[in-house]
Short mmCIF file of C-alpha atoms in Angstrom, two decimals:
data_model
loop_
_atom_site.label_atom_id
_atom_site.label_comp_id
_atom_site.label_asym_id
_atom_site.label_seq_id
_atom_site.Cartn_x
_atom_site.Cartn_y
_atom_site.Cartn_z
CA MET A 1 -0.04 -0.07 0.00
CA ASP A 2 1.29 3.53 -0.95
CA ARG A 3 0.65 5.38 2.19
CA ASP A 4 1.24 8.87 0.69
CA ASP A 5 -1.14 8.26 -2.08
CA LEU A 6 -3.77 6.95 0.30
CA LEU A 7 -3.31 9.90 2.66
CA ARG A 8 -3.67 12.40 -0.24
CA ARG A 9 -7.06 10.74 -1.08
CA ILE A 10 -8.29 11.35 2.49
CA ASP A 11 -10.34 14.32 3.46
CA LEU A 12 -8.65 15.08 6.71
CA ALA A 13 -11.10 17.92 7.61
CA ALA A 14 -14.09 15.58 7.35
CA LEU A 15 -12.30 12.98 9.49
CA LEU A 16 -11.67 15.50 12.22
CA ASP A 17 -15.32 16.66 12.11
CA GLU A 18 -16.23 13.00 12.74
CA LEU A 19 -13.71 12.46 15.54
CA SER A 20 -13.83 15.83 17.45
CA PRO A 21 -16.17 15.91 20.53
CA ALA A 22 -17.57 19.26 19.39
CA PRO A 23 -18.23 21.00 16.16
CA ALA A 24 -15.46 22.82 14.61
CA ILE A 25 -14.91 26.65 14.70
CA ARG A 26 -14.94 27.96 11.25
CA LEU A 27 -12.90 31.16 10.63
CA GLY A 28 -13.25 31.90 6.85
CA PRO A 29 -11.01 29.28 5.05
CA ASN A 30 -9.55 28.08 8.41
CA ALA A 31 -10.94 25.92 11.09
CA ARG A 32 -10.21 24.73 14.71
CA TRP A 33 -11.18 21.40 16.20
CA HIS A 34 -11.40 20.23 19.83
CA CYS A 35 -8.85 17.72 20.64
CA ILE A 36 -9.62 14.14 19.32
CA ASP A 37 -7.47 12.57 22.12
CA ALA A 38 -9.90 11.22 24.86
CA GLY A 39 -7.36 11.87 27.51
CA HIS A 40 -7.04 15.65 26.55
CA ASP A 41 -10.23 17.51 27.45
CA ASP A 42 -9.28 20.95 26.06
CA GLN A 43 -11.59 23.78 26.69
CA HIS A 44 -11.29 25.68 23.52
CA PRO A 45 -10.54 24.20 20.08
CA SER A 46 -6.83 23.39 19.59
CA ILE A 47 -6.43 21.55 16.40
CA THR A 48 -5.44 23.08 13.21
CA MET A 49 -4.58 21.71 9.85
CA PHE A 50 -1.90 22.24 7.21
CA VAL A 51 -0.39 20.58 4.10
CA ASP A 52 3.28 19.34 4.31
CA ARG A 53 5.68 19.66 1.65
CA ARG A 54 4.64 16.21 0.23
CA GLY A 55 1.16 17.51 -0.24
CA ILE A 56 -0.28 15.54 2.58
CA GLU A 57 -2.91 17.04 4.88
CA ARG A 58 -1.64 16.96 8.60
CA TRP A 59 -3.16 18.07 11.95
CA LYS A 60 -1.68 19.44 15.24
CA CYS A 61 -3.12 20.15 18.70
CA TRP A 62 -1.37 23.12 19.69
CA SER A 63 -2.53 22.61 23.46
CA GLY A 64 -1.24 18.98 23.81
CA GLY A 65 1.58 19.15 21.33
CA HIS A 66 0.69 16.03 19.45
CA GLY A 67 -0.40 15.59 15.82
CA GLY A 68 0.22 13.81 12.60
CA THR A 69 -1.68 12.53 9.56
CA ALA A 70 -4.96 10.80 9.30
CA ILE A 71 -3.35 7.66 10.45
CA ASP A 72 -2.43 9.10 13.64
CA ALA A 73 -5.76 10.89 14.01
CA LEU A 74 -7.53 7.49 14.05
CA LEU A 75 -5.01 5.91 16.36
CA VAL A 76 -5.17 8.81 18.88
CA ALA A 77 -9.00 9.11 18.66
CA ARG A 78 -9.90 5.33 18.49
CA GLY A 79 -6.74 3.08 19.16
CA GLY A 80 -6.58 -0.21 17.56
CA SER A 81 -3.80 -1.62 15.20
CA MET A 82 -2.32 -0.19 12.44
CA ALA A 83 -3.83 -2.69 10.09
CA ASP A 84 -7.21 -1.73 11.36
CA VAL A 85 -6.37 1.92 10.62
CA LEU A 86 -5.07 1.43 7.31
CA GLY A 87 -7.97 -0.66 6.20
CA GLU A 88 -10.46 1.94 7.61
CA LEU A 89 -8.68 4.66 5.55
CA ASP A 90 -8.57 2.54 2.55
CA ARG A 91 -12.24 1.98 2.76
CA ARG A 92 -12.85 5.74 3.27
CA SER A 93 -10.70 6.59 0.34
CA GLY A 94 -12.78 4.28 -2.17
CA SER A 95 -9.92 1.83 -2.84
CA ALA A 96 -11.45 -1.02 -1.20
CA PRO A 97 -14.43 -2.73 -2.58
CA ASP A 98 -17.80 -1.70 -1.12
CA ILE A 99 -18.44 -5.28 0.06
CA VAL A 100 -15.28 -5.07 2.34
CA GLN A 101 -16.36 -4.12 5.85
CA THR A 102 -13.69 -3.42 8.44
CA ARG A 103 -14.52 -4.04 11.97
CA PRO A 104 -15.13 -0.91 14.26
CA ILE A 105 -11.96 0.34 15.71
CA PRO A 106 -12.44 0.12 19.59
CA LEU A 107 -11.82 3.03 21.82
CA ARG A 108 -8.23 3.08 23.20
CA ASN A 109 -9.14 2.97 26.79
CA PRO A 110 -12.85 2.32 27.72
CA ALA A 111 -12.07 3.66 31.42
CA ILE A 112 -11.13 7.25 29.91
CA ALA A 113 -14.41 7.22 27.70
CA GLU A 114 -16.54 6.52 30.76
CA GLY A 115 -14.83 9.25 32.87
CA ARG A 116 -13.99 9.45 36.54
CA THR A 117 -16.39 10.10 39.42
CA GLU A 118 -13.64 11.49 41.78
CA PRO A 119 -10.59 13.69 40.79
CA ASP A 120 -7.08 12.00 41.14
CA ALA A 121 -5.13 12.95 44.15
CA ALA A 122 -2.53 14.51 41.86
CA LEU A 123 -5.06 17.09 41.03
CA LEU A 124 -6.04 17.97 44.60
CA GLU A 125 -2.28 18.20 45.30
CA TYR A 126 -1.75 20.56 42.52
CA VAL A 127 -4.63 22.79 43.33
CA GLY A 128 -3.62 23.06 46.99
CA GLY A 129 0.29 23.80 46.08
CA CYS A 130 -0.90 26.49 43.59
CA GLU A 131 -3.38 27.92 46.22
CA ARG A 132 -0.44 28.51 48.69
CA ILE A 133 1.78 29.99 45.99
CA LEU A 134 -0.79 32.67 45.05
CA TRP A 135 -0.35 34.34 48.42
CA ARG A 136 3.39 34.29 48.53
CA PRO A 137 5.88 36.81 46.99
CA SER A 138 6.47 34.57 44.06
CA GLY A 139 2.81 34.48 43.16
CA ARG A 140 2.47 38.33 43.01
CA THR A 141 2.32 38.29 39.30
CA VAL A 142 -0.86 36.17 38.96
CA LEU A 143 -2.38 37.81 42.03
CA ASN A 144 -1.79 41.22 40.32
CA TYR A 145 -3.52 39.97 37.13
CA LEU A 146 -6.54 38.49 39.02
CA VAL A 147 -6.98 41.57 41.35
CA ASP A 148 -5.70 44.48 39.38
CA GLU A 149 -6.44 43.46 35.65
CA ARG A 150 -9.64 41.26 36.18
CA GLY A 151 -11.00 43.02 39.30
CA LEU A 152 -11.60 40.01 41.55
CA ALA A 153 -11.79 40.43 45.25
CA PRO A 154 -8.99 38.79 47.34
CA ASP A 155 -11.42 37.21 49.66
CA ALA A 156 -13.30 35.65 46.78
CA LEU A 157 -10.20 34.11 45.59
CA LYS A 158 -9.30 32.72 48.99
CA ALA A 159 -12.97 31.31 49.43
CA ASN A 160 -12.71 29.52 46.18
CA HIS A 161 -9.04 28.22 46.50
CA VAL A 162 -7.81 29.99 43.47
CA GLY A 163 -4.05 29.62 42.88
CA ALA A 164 -0.90 30.37 40.82
CA ASP A 165 1.08 27.91 38.71
CA LEU A 166 4.57 29.44 37.99
CA GLY A 167 5.18 26.78 35.31
CA PRO A 168 6.71 23.26 35.28
CA ALA A 169 10.23 24.40 35.85
CA ALA A 170 9.21 25.94 39.29
CA MET A 171 6.73 23.39 40.31
CA ARG A 172 6.46 19.66 39.80
CA ARG A 173 3.24 18.16 38.84
CA ALA A 174 1.75 14.89 37.53
CA VAL A 175 1.64 14.06 33.86
CA GLY A 176 -1.82 15.19 32.54
CA LEU A 177 -2.02 18.38 34.46
CA PRO A 178 -1.50 21.97 32.83
CA ARG A 179 2.01 22.79 32.18
CA GLY A 180 2.11 25.53 29.59
CA GLY A 181 3.50 28.29 31.72
CA ILE A 182 2.53 30.93 34.40
CA ALA A 183 -1.14 30.71 35.04
CA ALA A 184 -4.04 31.62 37.24
CA VAL A 185 -5.33 28.20 38.69
CA LEU A 186 -9.18 28.08 38.80
CA PRO A 187 -10.53 25.15 40.54
CA THR A 188 -14.22 24.00 40.05
CA LEU A 189 -16.12 23.37 43.10
CA ASP A 190 -19.22 21.38 43.66
CA ILE A 191 -22.20 22.73 45.68
CA ASP A 192 -20.62 21.49 48.82
CA GLY A 193 -17.35 23.21 48.24
CA ARG A 194 -15.26 20.13 47.22
CA VAL A 195 -12.81 20.59 44.31
CA THR A 196 -13.90 18.52 41.24
CA TYR A 197 -11.72 19.87 38.49
CA VAL A 198 -9.18 22.86 37.59
CA GLN A 199 -8.74 25.04 34.68
CA ALA A 200 -5.44 26.95 34.04
CA ARG A 201 -5.76 30.46 32.70
CA TYR A 202 -2.32 31.33 31.17
CA ILE A 203 -1.14 34.85 31.81
CA GLU A 204 0.83 35.43 28.62
CA HIS A 205 -1.06 34.50 25.65
CA VAL A 206 1.00 32.48 23.02
CA GLU A 207 -0.31 32.69 19.38
CA GLY A 208 -1.65 29.43 18.34
CA ARG A 209 -2.21 28.16 22.04
CA PRO A 210 -5.55 28.39 23.80
CA LYS A 211 -5.69 30.64 26.81
CA TYR A 212 -7.26 27.98 28.84
CA ASP A 213 -5.90 24.36 29.67
CA ASN A 214 -7.53 21.53 31.36
CA PRO A 215 -6.31 18.22 32.95
CA ALA A 216 -6.45 15.08 31.12
CA SER A 217 -9.80 13.12 31.60
CA ARG A 218 -7.72 10.35 33.35
CA ILE A 219 -7.01 12.95 36.16
CA ALA A 220 -10.55 14.42 36.45
CA ALA A 221 -13.88 14.29 34.63
CA ASN A 222 -14.84 17.59 33.31
CA PRO A 223 -17.94 18.54 35.49
CA ARG A 224 -19.10 21.10 32.94
CA ILE A 225 -19.98 23.49 35.81
CA GLY A 226 -18.31 24.97 38.84
CA TRP A 227 -20.10 26.52 41.95
CA VAL A 228 -18.55 29.78 43.13
CA ALA A 229 -19.43 31.26 46.61
CA PRO A 230 -18.87 34.83 47.69
CA ALA A 231 -16.75 35.31 51.02
CA THR A 232 -19.54 37.71 52.17
CA LEU A 233 -23.09 36.71 50.89
CA LYS A 234 -25.01 39.99 50.00
CA ASP A 235 -27.65 38.57 47.72
CA ARG A 236 -29.62 35.30 48.96
CA ASN A 237 -32.36 35.65 46.28
CA HIS A 238 -30.30 35.13 43.07
CA LEU A 239 -27.81 32.72 41.51
CA ILE A 240 -25.71 34.09 38.60
CA LEU A 241 -25.22 31.74 35.81
CA CYS A 242 -22.35 32.89 33.40
CA GLU A 243 -19.91 31.63 31.01
CA GLY A 244 -16.55 30.74 32.63
CA LEU A 245 -15.05 30.89 36.22
CA ILE A 246 -13.53 34.26 35.86
CA ASP A 247 -17.14 35.76 35.24
CA ALA A 248 -18.50 33.61 38.07
CA LEU A 249 -15.84 34.84 40.42
CA SER A 250 -16.56 38.42 39.46
CA ALA A 251 -20.19 37.90 40.58
CA ALA A 252 -18.88 36.41 43.88
CA SER A 253 -16.54 39.52 44.24
CA VAL A 254 -19.78 41.62 44.63
CA GLY A 255 -21.47 39.28 47.12
CA THR A 256 -23.67 37.17 44.65
CA PRO A 257 -23.43 33.37 44.46
CA ALA A 258 -22.47 32.16 41.03
CA VAL A 259 -22.04 29.11 38.67
CA GLY A 260 -19.80 29.19 35.85
CA VAL A 261 -20.40 26.96 32.95
CA LEU A 262 -17.07 25.86 31.57
CA GLY A 263 -17.92 26.55 27.95
CA ALA A 264 -21.10 27.64 25.85
CA THR A 265 -20.92 24.11 24.33
CA TYR A 266 -21.51 22.46 27.62
CA VAL A 267 -25.13 23.94 27.99
CA ASP A 268 -27.63 20.96 28.08
CA ASP A 269 -30.50 19.42 30.21
CA ARG A 270 -28.22 17.50 32.53
CA VAL A 271 -26.29 20.82 33.50
CA ALA A 272 -29.78 22.63 33.75
CA ARG A 273 -30.99 19.86 36.25
CA ASP A 274 -27.76 20.13 38.28
CA ILE A 275 -28.15 23.74 38.61
CA ALA A 276 -32.00 23.55 39.33
CA LYS A 277 -31.15 21.17 42.29
CA GLY A 278 -28.71 23.62 43.74
CA ALA A 279 -30.77 26.78 43.24
CA VAL A 280 -33.75 25.94 45.30
CA GLY A 281 -35.06 29.08 46.81
CA ARG A 282 -33.32 31.29 44.44
CA GLN A 283 -33.73 32.75 41.01
CA VAL A 284 -31.24 31.72 38.41
CA VAL A 285 -30.11 34.73 36.48
CA LEU A 286 -28.53 33.93 33.23
CA ALA A 287 -25.62 36.40 32.20
CA PHE A 288 -23.68 34.67 29.26
CA ASP A 289 -21.35 36.45 27.09
CA GLY A 290 -22.49 39.12 24.62
CA ASP A 291 -21.51 37.29 21.51
CA PRO A 292 -23.52 34.82 19.14
CA ALA A 293 -22.28 31.63 20.99
CA GLY A 294 -23.13 33.11 24.37
CA ARG A 295 -26.71 34.26 23.39
CA ALA A 296 -27.30 30.81 21.75
CA ALA A 297 -26.07 29.13 24.94
CA GLY A 298 -28.32 31.48 26.98
CA ASP A 299 -31.42 30.64 25.05
CA ALA A 300 -30.90 26.90 25.34
CA MET A 301 -30.21 27.15 29.08
CA THR A 302 -33.40 29.29 29.59
CA ALA A 303 -35.45 26.54 27.98
CA SER A 304 -33.75 23.71 29.89
CA LEU A 305 -34.13 25.46 33.30
CA THR A 306 -37.69 26.15 32.52
CA ALA A 307 -38.32 22.48 31.69
CA ALA A 308 -36.59 21.56 34.82
CA GLY A 309 -38.95 23.89 36.83
CA CYS A 310 -36.36 26.36 37.84
CA SER A 311 -37.14 30.23 38.06
CA ASN A 312 -34.97 31.99 35.78
CA ARG A 313 -34.40 35.27 33.84
CA VAL A 314 -31.85 36.62 31.38
CA LEU A 315 -29.59 39.80 31.78
CA GLN A 316 -28.78 41.45 28.48
CA VAL A 317 -25.09 41.53 28.14
CA PRO A 318 -24.04 44.16 25.70
CA ASP A 319 -22.25 43.32 22.48
CA GLY A 320 -18.51 42.13 23.08
CA CYS A 321 -18.90 42.12 26.77
CA ASP A 322 -18.94 39.68 29.54
CA VAL A 323 -19.71 39.78 33.27
CA ASN A 324 -16.14 40.29 34.18
CA THR A 325 -15.62 43.28 31.98
CA LEU A 326 -19.10 44.97 33.04
CA LEU A 327 -18.42 44.44 36.82
CA ALA A 328 -14.78 45.55 36.59
CA SER A 329 -16.02 48.99 35.40
CA ASP A 330 -19.24 49.14 37.41
CA ASP A 331 -19.50 46.67 40.61
CA ARG A 332 -23.14 47.49 40.62
CA TRP A 333 -24.16 46.43 37.15
CA ILE A 334 -25.91 43.13 38.26
CA SER A 335 -27.82 44.79 41.16
CA ARG A 336 -28.91 47.68 38.95
CA GLN A 337 -29.93 45.18 36.20
CA LEU A 338 -32.00 43.17 38.81
CA ASP A 339 -33.68 46.19 40.19
CA SER A 340 -34.86 47.37 36.93
CA PRO A 341 -38.67 47.10 36.81
CA SER A 342 -38.74 46.67 33.08
CA ARG A 343 -36.65 43.55 33.44
CA ARG A 344 -38.66 41.82 36.12
CA PRO A 345 -39.87 38.27 34.90
CA VAL A 346 -43.24 37.15 34.68
CA VAL A 347 -43.97 34.67 37.46
CA ARG A 348 -44.57 31.31 36.15
CA GLN A 349 -46.97 28.88 37.79
CA HIS A 350 -44.00 26.75 39.21
CA ASP A 351 -42.57 29.97 40.78
CA LEU A 352 -45.78 30.71 42.53
CA ALA A 353 -46.13 27.20 43.85
CA ARG A 354 -42.47 27.36 45.37
CA THR A 355 -43.43 30.80 46.88
CA MET A 356 -46.44 29.45 48.64
CA ARG A 357 -44.41 26.43 49.89
#
């Protein structure tokens, strides 16, 4: 088999569309895919394509550093033997007779596909170490970024175990944890305040690399949401639902409890049910980013929360803005929006029943 000829006849973009866990982001003639490695749960699309000097399409994950041809894509995403992969590509290219059926290529590791129920001890050790560093002189760069640039309250950072990662040269960590450089470490907490996951937000953005990084799924399962509690509770009636942990920490910084969805693509009925269970007695206030993806996610979540019997309303975030940028310039933005009579929601039947109970 002439592998180069086979690879030239494979539509790599179509293959990545099939293997990626979420739809690609199309930017004109270019596209980015979420990582196809089940052990690398990247938050933002990190795979791009290019054509090498032999005329063969190749892919690279800029977050994880791995890549290759269509052969590597199938091996990474589904495992199996080289014979399995070449047979599958031969069939896809049209070389093999239609009557030839290759057996399905199994997942590389079923345990990874099923996910974890509890985070690995290595993740908890990483979060604890980074939390201690944030409040030391060596963590000043990250602390200044969080407090001065993003406007987050130090007591909210402490309450939610936020930390500083000074990079792998300064701090050892297990394989599978973020290691791309200096970063703000943002743990996700469950409703009881236990660490379930973590995201690293790199301070210096490198072209071609996502701003956020996640642990491998063998370290922790992505919970899709993180509960964020204010150090001093000022609003007992509302729960802010926003896009990302930075926005959720911004709401907590002004005294309102919040839930951060770890990405607009993670909005679904399961997430809505989890939020509804934790929002009993409070109205969920949706404040997703002011862009098409954020508004689509907000619409979908509104429908799902309503179906789950959860009182909710939507705050209109201006175009190009998010909760963090709005609160950084006006710490009363949420309270003023909630106090506006024109934005008060219609009381639904299930809201009335809850009020009477």
